[in-house]
PDB file of C-alpha atoms and ligand atoms in Angstrom:
ATOM      1  CA  UNK A   1     -15.985 -53.222 -70.400  1.00 42.00           C
ATOM      2  CA  UNK A   2     -17.779 -49.923 -70.938  1.00 46.00           C
ATOM      3  CA  UNK A   3     -16.591 -48.481 -67.638  1.00 52.00           C
ATOM      4  CA  UNK A   4     -12.918 -48.933 -68.315  1.00 56.00           C
ATOM      5  CA  UNK A   5     -10.978 -45.700 -68.164  1.00 67.00           C
ATOM      6  CA  UNK A   6      -8.339 -44.724 -70.689  1.00 88.00           C
ATOM      7  CA  UNK A   7      -5.732 -45.387 -68.018  1.00 93.00           C
ATOM      8  CA  UNK A   8      -6.788 -48.978 -67.511  1.00 92.00           C
ATOM      9  CA  UNK A   9      -7.137 -49.550 -71.240  1.00 93.00           C
ATOM     10  CA  UNK A  10      -3.371 -49.212 -71.552  1.00 95.00           C
ATOM     11  CA  UNK A  11      -2.924 -52.348 -69.449  1.00 96.00           C
ATOM     12  CA  UNK A  12      -2.534 -55.646 -71.308  1.00 96.00           C
ATOM     13  CA  UNK A  13      -3.240 -57.780 -68.232  1.00 97.00           C
ATOM     14  CA  UNK A  14      -3.111 -57.650 -64.440  1.00 98.00           C
ATOM     15  CA  UNK A  15      -0.052 -59.533 -63.202  1.00 98.00           C
ATOM     16  CA  UNK A  16      -0.602 -59.091 -59.450  1.00 98.00           C
ATOM     17  CA  UNK A  17      -3.941 -57.965 -58.088  1.00 98.00           C
ATOM     18  CA  UNK A  18      -4.631 -55.974 -54.932  1.00 98.00           C
ATOM     19  CA  UNK A  19      -5.309 -59.029 -52.769  1.00 98.00           C
ATOM     20  CA  UNK A  20      -2.076 -60.750 -53.835  1.00 98.00           C
ATOM     21  CA  UNK A  21      -0.065 -57.609 -53.113  1.00 98.00           C
ATOM     22  CA  UNK A  22      -1.697 -57.097 -49.741  1.00 98.00           C
ATOM     23  CA  UNK A  23      -1.094 -60.666 -48.550  1.00 98.00           C
ATOM     24  CA  UNK A  24       2.499 -60.803 -49.689  1.00 98.00           C
ATOM     25  CA  UNK A  25       3.442 -57.373 -48.335  1.00 98.00           C
ATOM     26  CA  UNK A  26       1.936 -58.254 -44.969  1.00 98.00           C
ATOM     27  CA  UNK A  27       3.912 -61.511 -44.858  1.00 98.00           C
ATOM     28  CA  UNK A  28       7.138 -59.661 -45.691  1.00 98.00           C
ATOM     29  CA  UNK A  29       6.452 -57.171 -42.899  1.00 98.00           C
ATOM     30  CA  UNK A  30       5.898 -60.007 -40.440  1.00 98.00           C
ATOM     31  CA  UNK A  31       9.216 -61.520 -41.461  1.00 98.00           C
ATOM     32  CA  UNK A  32      10.975 -58.171 -40.987  1.00 98.00           C
ATOM     33  CA  UNK A  33       9.317 -57.712 -37.590  1.00 98.00           C
ATOM     34  CA  UNK A  34      10.902 -60.997 -36.479  1.00 98.00           C
ATOM     35  CA  UNK A  35      14.285 -60.335 -38.083  1.00 98.00           C
ATOM     36  CA  UNK A  36      14.639 -56.764 -36.760  1.00 98.00           C
ATOM     37  CA  UNK A  37      13.265 -57.237 -33.249  1.00 97.00           C
ATOM     38  CA  UNK A  38      14.774 -54.577 -30.946  1.00 96.00           C
ATOM     39  CA  UNK A  39      16.958 -53.130 -33.751  1.00 98.00           C
ATOM     40  CA  UNK A  40      15.007 -49.952 -34.527  1.00 98.00           C
ATOM     41  CA  UNK A  41      15.806 -50.155 -38.261  1.00 98.00           C
ATOM     42  CA  UNK A  42      15.714 -47.249 -40.692  1.00 98.00           C
ATOM     43  CA  UNK A  43      13.436 -48.017 -43.633  1.00 98.00           C
ATOM     44  CA  UNK A  44      14.711 -46.145 -46.666  1.00 98.00           C
ATOM     45  CA  UNK A  45      12.107 -45.442 -49.307  1.00 98.00           C
ATOM     46  CA  UNK A  46      13.612 -45.144 -52.772  1.00 96.00           C
ATOM     47  CA  UNK A  47      11.445 -42.507 -54.398  1.00 95.00           C
ATOM     48  CA  UNK A  48       9.285 -42.469 -56.266  1.00 94.00           C
ATOM     49  CA  UNK A  49       8.461 -46.010 -57.308  1.00 95.00           C
ATOM     50  CA  UNK A  50       8.588 -47.516 -53.826  1.00 97.00           C
ATOM     51  CA  UNK A  51       6.110 -45.241 -52.064  1.00 98.00           C
ATOM     52  CA  UNK A  52       3.113 -47.560 -52.183  1.00 98.00           C
ATOM     53  CA  UNK A  53       5.118 -50.625 -51.193  1.00 98.00           C
ATOM     54  CA  UNK A  54       6.980 -48.679 -48.482  1.00 98.00           C
ATOM     55  CA  UNK A  55       3.784 -47.366 -46.995  1.00 98.00           C
ATOM     56  CA  UNK A  56       2.039 -50.764 -46.898  1.00 98.00           C
ATOM     57  CA  UNK A  57       5.154 -52.594 -45.708  1.00 98.00           C
ATOM     58  CA  UNK A  58       5.930 -50.261 -42.819  1.00 98.00           C
ATOM     59  CA  UNK A  59       2.341 -50.126 -41.585  1.00 98.00           C
ATOM     60  CA  UNK A  60       2.528 -53.882 -40.956  1.00 98.00           C
ATOM     61  CA  UNK A  61       5.941 -53.689 -39.246  1.00 98.00           C
ATOM     62  CA  UNK A  62       5.163 -54.126 -35.557  1.00 98.00           C
ATOM     63  CA  UNK A  63       8.161 -52.664 -33.729  1.00 98.00           C
ATOM     64  CA  UNK A  64      10.118 -49.399 -33.424  1.00 98.00           C
ATOM     65  CA  UNK A  65      11.491 -48.122 -36.731  1.00 98.00           C
ATOM     66  CA  UNK A  66      12.331 -44.870 -38.486  1.00 98.00           C
ATOM     67  CA  UNK A  67      11.780 -43.601 -42.026  1.00 98.00           C
ATOM     68  CA  UNK A  68      14.030 -41.865 -44.490  1.00 98.00           C
ATOM     69  CA  UNK A  69      13.755 -41.123 -48.188  1.00 98.00           C
ATOM     70  CA  UNK A  70      16.028 -40.826 -51.133  1.00 96.00           C
ATOM     71  CA  UNK A  71      15.387 -40.149 -54.754  1.00 94.00           C
ATOM     72  CA  UNK A  72      17.378 -41.733 -57.510  1.00 86.00           C
ATOM     73  CA  UNK A  73      16.831 -41.975 -61.216  1.00 75.00           C
ATOM     74  CA  UNK A  74      18.270 -44.357 -63.741  1.00 67.00           C
ATOM     75  CA  UNK A  75      15.717 -44.446 -66.496  1.00 54.00           C
ATOM     76  CA  UNK A  76      14.751 -41.044 -67.787  1.00 52.00           C
ATOM     77  CA  UNK A  77      11.507 -41.595 -69.638  1.00 51.00           C
ATOM     78  CA  UNK A  78      12.382 -44.876 -71.345  1.00 56.00           C
ATOM     79  CA  UNK A  79      12.076 -48.546 -70.433  1.00 56.00           C
ATOM     80  CA  UNK A  80      15.775 -49.442 -70.675  1.00 60.00           C
ATOM     81  CA  UNK A  81      18.398 -48.756 -68.019  1.00 60.00           C
ATOM     82  CA  UNK A  82      20.964 -46.283 -69.286  1.00 59.00           C
ATOM     83  CA  UNK A  83      23.400 -47.494 -66.613  1.00 61.00           C
ATOM     84  CA  UNK A  84      23.557 -43.945 -65.314  1.00 64.00           C
ATOM     85  CA  UNK A  85      22.292 -43.577 -61.750  1.00 77.00           C
ATOM     86  CA  UNK A  86      21.661 -40.084 -60.484  1.00 78.00           C
ATOM     87  CA  UNK A  87      20.902 -39.164 -56.874  1.00 84.00           C
ATOM     88  CA  UNK A  88      18.287 -36.469 -56.928  1.00 91.00           C
ATOM     89  CA  UNK A  89      17.727 -36.325 -53.178  1.00 94.00           C
ATOM     90  CA  UNK A  90      19.964 -37.875 -50.521  1.00 95.00           C
ATOM     91  CA  UNK A  91      18.822 -39.221 -47.145  1.00 96.00           C
ATOM     92  CA  UNK A  92      18.529 -36.836 -44.215  1.00 96.00           C
ATOM     93  CA  UNK A  93      19.621 -39.205 -41.423  1.00 97.00           C
ATOM     94  CA  UNK A  94      23.020 -40.559 -40.515  1.00 97.00           C
ATOM     95  CA  UNK A  95      23.013 -44.322 -41.005  1.00 98.00           C
ATOM     96  CA  UNK A  96      26.343 -45.003 -39.289  1.00 98.00           C
ATOM     97  CA  UNK A  97      25.917 -47.931 -36.848  1.00 98.00           C
ATOM     98  CA  UNK A  98      22.238 -48.225 -37.755  1.00 98.00           C
ATOM     99  CA  UNK A  99      20.337 -51.135 -39.266  1.00 98.00           C
ATOM    100  CA  UNK A 100      19.218 -50.031 -42.713  1.00 98.00           C
ATOM    101  CA  UNK A 101      16.603 -51.583 -44.986  1.00 98.00           C
ATOM    102  CA  UNK A 102      16.441 -50.211 -48.511  1.00 98.00           C
ATOM    103  CA  UNK A 103      12.927 -50.532 -49.861  1.00 98.00           C
ATOM    104  CA  UNK A 104      12.796 -50.806 -53.660  1.00 97.00           C
ATOM    105  CA  UNK A 105       9.950 -51.343 -56.076  1.00 97.00           C
ATOM    106  CA  UNK A 106      11.737 -53.542 -58.597  1.00 97.00           C
ATOM    107  CA  UNK A 107      15.158 -55.030 -59.245  1.00 95.00           C
ATOM    108  CA  UNK A 108      15.750 -55.248 -62.969  1.00 93.00           C
ATOM    109  CA  UNK A 109      19.339 -54.943 -64.260  1.00 91.00           C
ATOM    110  CA  UNK A 110      20.343 -54.444 -60.614  1.00 92.00           C
ATOM    111  CA  UNK A 111      22.547 -51.479 -61.554  1.00 89.00           C
ATOM    112  CA  UNK A 112      20.576 -49.005 -59.452  1.00 88.00           C
ATOM    113  CA  UNK A 113      20.788 -51.056 -56.263  1.00 92.00           C
ATOM    114  CA  UNK A 114      24.382 -52.042 -56.918  1.00 91.00           C
ATOM    115  CA  UNK A 115      25.319 -48.397 -57.016  1.00 88.00           C
ATOM    116  CA  UNK A 116      23.103 -47.422 -54.108  1.00 92.00           C
ATOM    117  CA  UNK A 117      24.280 -50.169 -51.741  1.00 94.00           C
ATOM    118  CA  UNK A 118      27.938 -49.389 -52.523  1.00 91.00           C
ATOM    119  CA  UNK A 119      27.307 -45.746 -51.729  1.00 91.00           C
ATOM    120  CA  UNK A 120      25.465 -46.436 -48.478  1.00 94.00           C
ATOM    121  CA  UNK A 121      28.007 -49.015 -47.279  1.00 96.00           C
ATOM    122  CA  UNK A 122      30.640 -46.275 -47.206  1.00 96.00           C
ATOM    123  CA  UNK A 123      28.599 -44.656 -44.433  1.00 97.00           C
ATOM    124  CA  UNK A 124      29.234 -47.717 -42.227  1.00 98.00           C
ATOM    125  CA  UNK A 125      25.756 -48.879 -41.257  1.00 98.00           C
ATOM    126  CA  UNK A 126      25.521 -51.710 -38.687  1.00 98.00           C
ATOM    127  CA  UNK A 127      23.751 -53.677 -41.421  1.00 98.00           C
ATOM    128  CA  UNK A 128      22.374 -52.955 -44.873  1.00 98.00           C
ATOM    129  CA  UNK A 129      19.708 -55.081 -46.519  1.00 98.00           C
ATOM    130  CA  UNK A 130      17.590 -54.705 -49.609  1.00 98.00           C
ATOM    131  CA  UNK A 131      13.933 -55.550 -49.935  1.00 98.00           C
ATOM    132  CA  UNK A 132      12.352 -55.328 -53.351  1.00 98.00           C
ATOM    133  CA  UNK A 133       8.713 -55.940 -54.130  1.00 98.00           C
ATOM    134  CA  UNK A 134       9.469 -57.308 -57.588  1.00 98.00           C
ATOM    135  CA  UNK A 135      12.473 -59.155 -58.915  1.00 97.00           C
ATOM    136  CA  UNK A 136      13.190 -59.617 -62.635  1.00 96.00           C
ATOM    137  CA  UNK A 137      16.261 -61.882 -62.440  1.00 93.00           C
ATOM    138  CA  UNK A 138      16.248 -62.527 -66.196  1.00 91.00           C
ATOM    139  CA  UNK A 139      17.559 -59.015 -66.781  1.00 88.00           C
ATOM    140  CA  UNK A 140      20.294 -58.907 -64.148  1.00 91.00           C
ATOM    141  CA  UNK A 141      23.528 -57.282 -65.341  1.00 91.00           C
ATOM    142  CA  UNK A 142      25.514 -57.485 -62.096  1.00 91.00           C
ATOM    143  CA  UNK A 143      25.968 -59.844 -59.162  1.00 91.00           C
ATOM    144  CA  UNK A 144      23.326 -58.599 -56.775  1.00 93.00           C
ATOM    145  CA  UNK A 145      20.366 -60.406 -55.227  1.00 94.00           C
ATOM    146  CA  UNK A 146      17.729 -58.937 -52.925  1.00 97.00           C
ATOM    147  CA  UNK A 147      17.743 -59.997 -49.250  1.00 98.00           C
ATOM    148  CA  UNK A 148      13.944 -60.052 -49.346  1.00 98.00           C
ATOM    149  CA  UNK A 149      11.592 -59.978 -52.318  1.00 98.00           C
ATOM    150  CA  UNK A 150       7.875 -60.075 -52.876  1.00 98.00           C
ATOM    151  CA  UNK A 151       7.511 -61.715 -56.277  1.00 98.00           C
ATOM    152  CA  UNK A 152       9.754 -62.950 -59.056  1.00 98.00           C
ATOM    153  CA  UNK A 153       8.210 -61.704 -62.296  1.00 97.00           C
ATOM    154  CA  UNK A 154       8.764 -62.433 -65.981  1.00 94.00           C
ATOM    155  CA  UNK A 155      10.630 -60.111 -68.290  1.00 93.00           C
ATOM    156  CA  UNK A 156       7.759 -57.712 -68.986  1.00 92.00           C
ATOM    157  CA  UNK A 157       7.492 -53.986 -68.386  1.00 93.00           C
ATOM    158  CA  UNK A 158       5.085 -53.503 -65.489  1.00 96.00           C
ATOM    159  CA  UNK A 159       3.347 -50.473 -64.005  1.00 97.00           C
ATOM    160  CA  UNK A 160       1.102 -49.661 -61.064  1.00 98.00           C
ATOM    161  CA  UNK A 161       1.378 -49.727 -57.253  1.00 98.00           C
ATOM    162  CA  UNK A 162       4.047 -47.022 -57.524  1.00 98.00           C
ATOM    163  CA  UNK A 163       5.735 -48.209 -60.706  1.00 97.00           C
ATOM    164  CA  UNK A 164       5.536 -45.852 -63.650  1.00 96.00           C
ATOM    165  CA  UNK A 165       6.031 -45.472 -67.322  1.00 94.00           C
ATOM    166  CA  UNK A 166       6.986 -41.862 -68.167  1.00 92.00           C
ATOM    167  CA  UNK A 167       5.667 -40.786 -64.773  1.00 93.00           C
ATOM    168  CA  UNK A 168       2.225 -42.307 -65.330  1.00 95.00           C
ATOM    169  CA  UNK A 169       0.293 -45.323 -63.971  1.00 97.00           C
ATOM    170  CA  UNK A 170       1.735 -45.169 -60.426  1.00 98.00           C
ATOM    171  CA  UNK A 171      -1.756 -44.791 -59.005  1.00 97.00           C
ATOM    172  CA  UNK A 172      -3.093 -48.101 -60.308  1.00 97.00           C
ATOM    173  CA  UNK A 173      -3.799 -50.286 -57.250  1.00 97.00           C
ATOM    174  CA  UNK A 174      -2.476 -53.437 -58.942  1.00 98.00           C
ATOM    175  CA  UNK A 175       0.635 -54.379 -60.957  1.00 98.00           C
ATOM    176  CA  UNK A 176      -0.128 -54.654 -64.645  1.00 98.00           C
ATOM    177  CA  UNK A 177       1.748 -55.310 -67.851  1.00 97.00           C
ATOM    178  CA  UNK A 178       1.663 -52.320 -70.145  1.00 93.00           C
ATOM    179  CA  UNK A 179       0.545 -52.807 -73.741  1.00 92.00           C
ATOM    180  CA  UNK A 180       3.723 -52.571 -75.853  1.00 87.00           C
ATOM    181  CA  UNK A 181       2.045 -50.109 -78.231  1.00 89.00           C
ATOM    182  CA  UNK A 182       1.950 -47.602 -75.354  1.00 89.00           C
ATOM    183  CA  UNK A 183       5.751 -47.282 -75.331  1.00 84.00           C
ATOM    184  CA  UNK A 184       6.876 -48.578 -78.730  1.00 82.00           C
TER     185      UNK A 184
HETATM  186  P1  LIG B 201      17.646 -51.502 -62.477  1.00 52.09           P
HETATM  187  O1  LIG B 201      18.713 -50.526 -62.120  1.00 52.09           O
HETATM  188  O2  LIG B 201      17.712 -51.914 -63.922  1.00 52.09           O
HETATM  189  O3  LIG B 201      17.562 -52.683 -61.542  1.00 52.09           O
HETATM  190  O4  LIG B 201      16.291 -50.728 -62.430  1.00 52.09           O
HETATM  191  C1  LIG B 201      15.691 -50.366 -61.267  1.00 52.09           C
HETATM  192  C2  LIG B 201      14.686 -49.270 -61.532  1.00 52.09           C
HETATM  193  O5  LIG B 201      14.217 -49.267 -62.876  1.00 52.09           O
HETATM  194  C3  LIG B 201      13.464 -49.520 -60.704  1.00 52.09           C
HETATM  195  O6  LIG B 201      13.603 -48.963 -59.415  1.00 52.09           O
HETATM  196  C4  LIG B 201      12.378 -48.876 -61.528  1.00 52.09           C
HETATM  197  O7  LIG B 201      12.291 -47.519 -61.226  1.00 52.09           O
HETATM  198  C5  LIG B 201      12.835 -49.060 -62.951  1.00 52.09           C
HETATM  199  N1  LIG B 201      12.200 -50.240 -63.605  1.00 52.09           N
HETATM  200  C6  LIG B 201      12.777 -51.406 -63.935  1.00 52.09           C
HETATM  201  N2  LIG B 201      11.907 -52.260 -64.502  1.00 52.09           N
HETATM  202  C7  LIG B 201      10.719 -51.616 -64.498  1.00 52.09           C
HETATM  203  C8  LIG B 201       9.390 -51.987 -64.935  1.00 52.09           C
HETATM  204  O8  LIG B 201       9.101 -53.088 -65.416  1.00 52.09           O
HETATM  205  N3  LIG B 201       8.449 -51.036 -64.759  1.00 52.09           N
HETATM  206  C9  LIG B 201       8.696 -49.802 -64.213  1.00 52.09           C
HETATM  207  N4  LIG B 201       9.902 -49.420 -63.786  1.00 52.09           N
HETATM  208  C10 LIG B 201      10.907 -50.321 -63.933  1.00 52.09           C
HETATM  209 MG1  LIG B 202      12.795 -47.328 -58.560  1.00 52.09          MG
END
């Protein structure tokens, strides 16, 4: 593999390749198009990890919808959830009486989404659902399940397609498992 870059050398194996991601994301968008017909939902992108998923998901949603963004951090630069969720940037729009779909990259302990959904419910949306590309149920620390998910994955630390380790690897077009020696 002489042409491998340093970036790709940090990947132990590809868990989900570009074709798998594309097919699944398109299917999820078709499902949402049916479920939200005539509802003009607000898709909320949880920055930064969800950007790639958000962008591919919404481009296959075939009805009226609006976008908003919020930034939240729970991890710092490590791979374990500290349990502390910080809102770095709130949404711009009012979600009262609106149908809201939170778009997340991964549900791990679930603490981030637990906190986020509780916070957004106080704003009295007409409905609030969560879609996550990846679900790691083995690590759940609270009673929360996604309304929609792309893939259930094993308990491995993954990067790519928006997901990072220490801010890096988001630009990989696939989801890969990071070599443990990169973060140990
Ligand atoms: P939770 O609060 O433990 O569910 O963590 C959710 C957030 O942790 C995600 O939105 C990611 O930003 C980050 N995270 C959890 N697992 C991974 C992983 O395997 N790779 C990269 N980021 C992860
Ligand atoms: Mg995230």
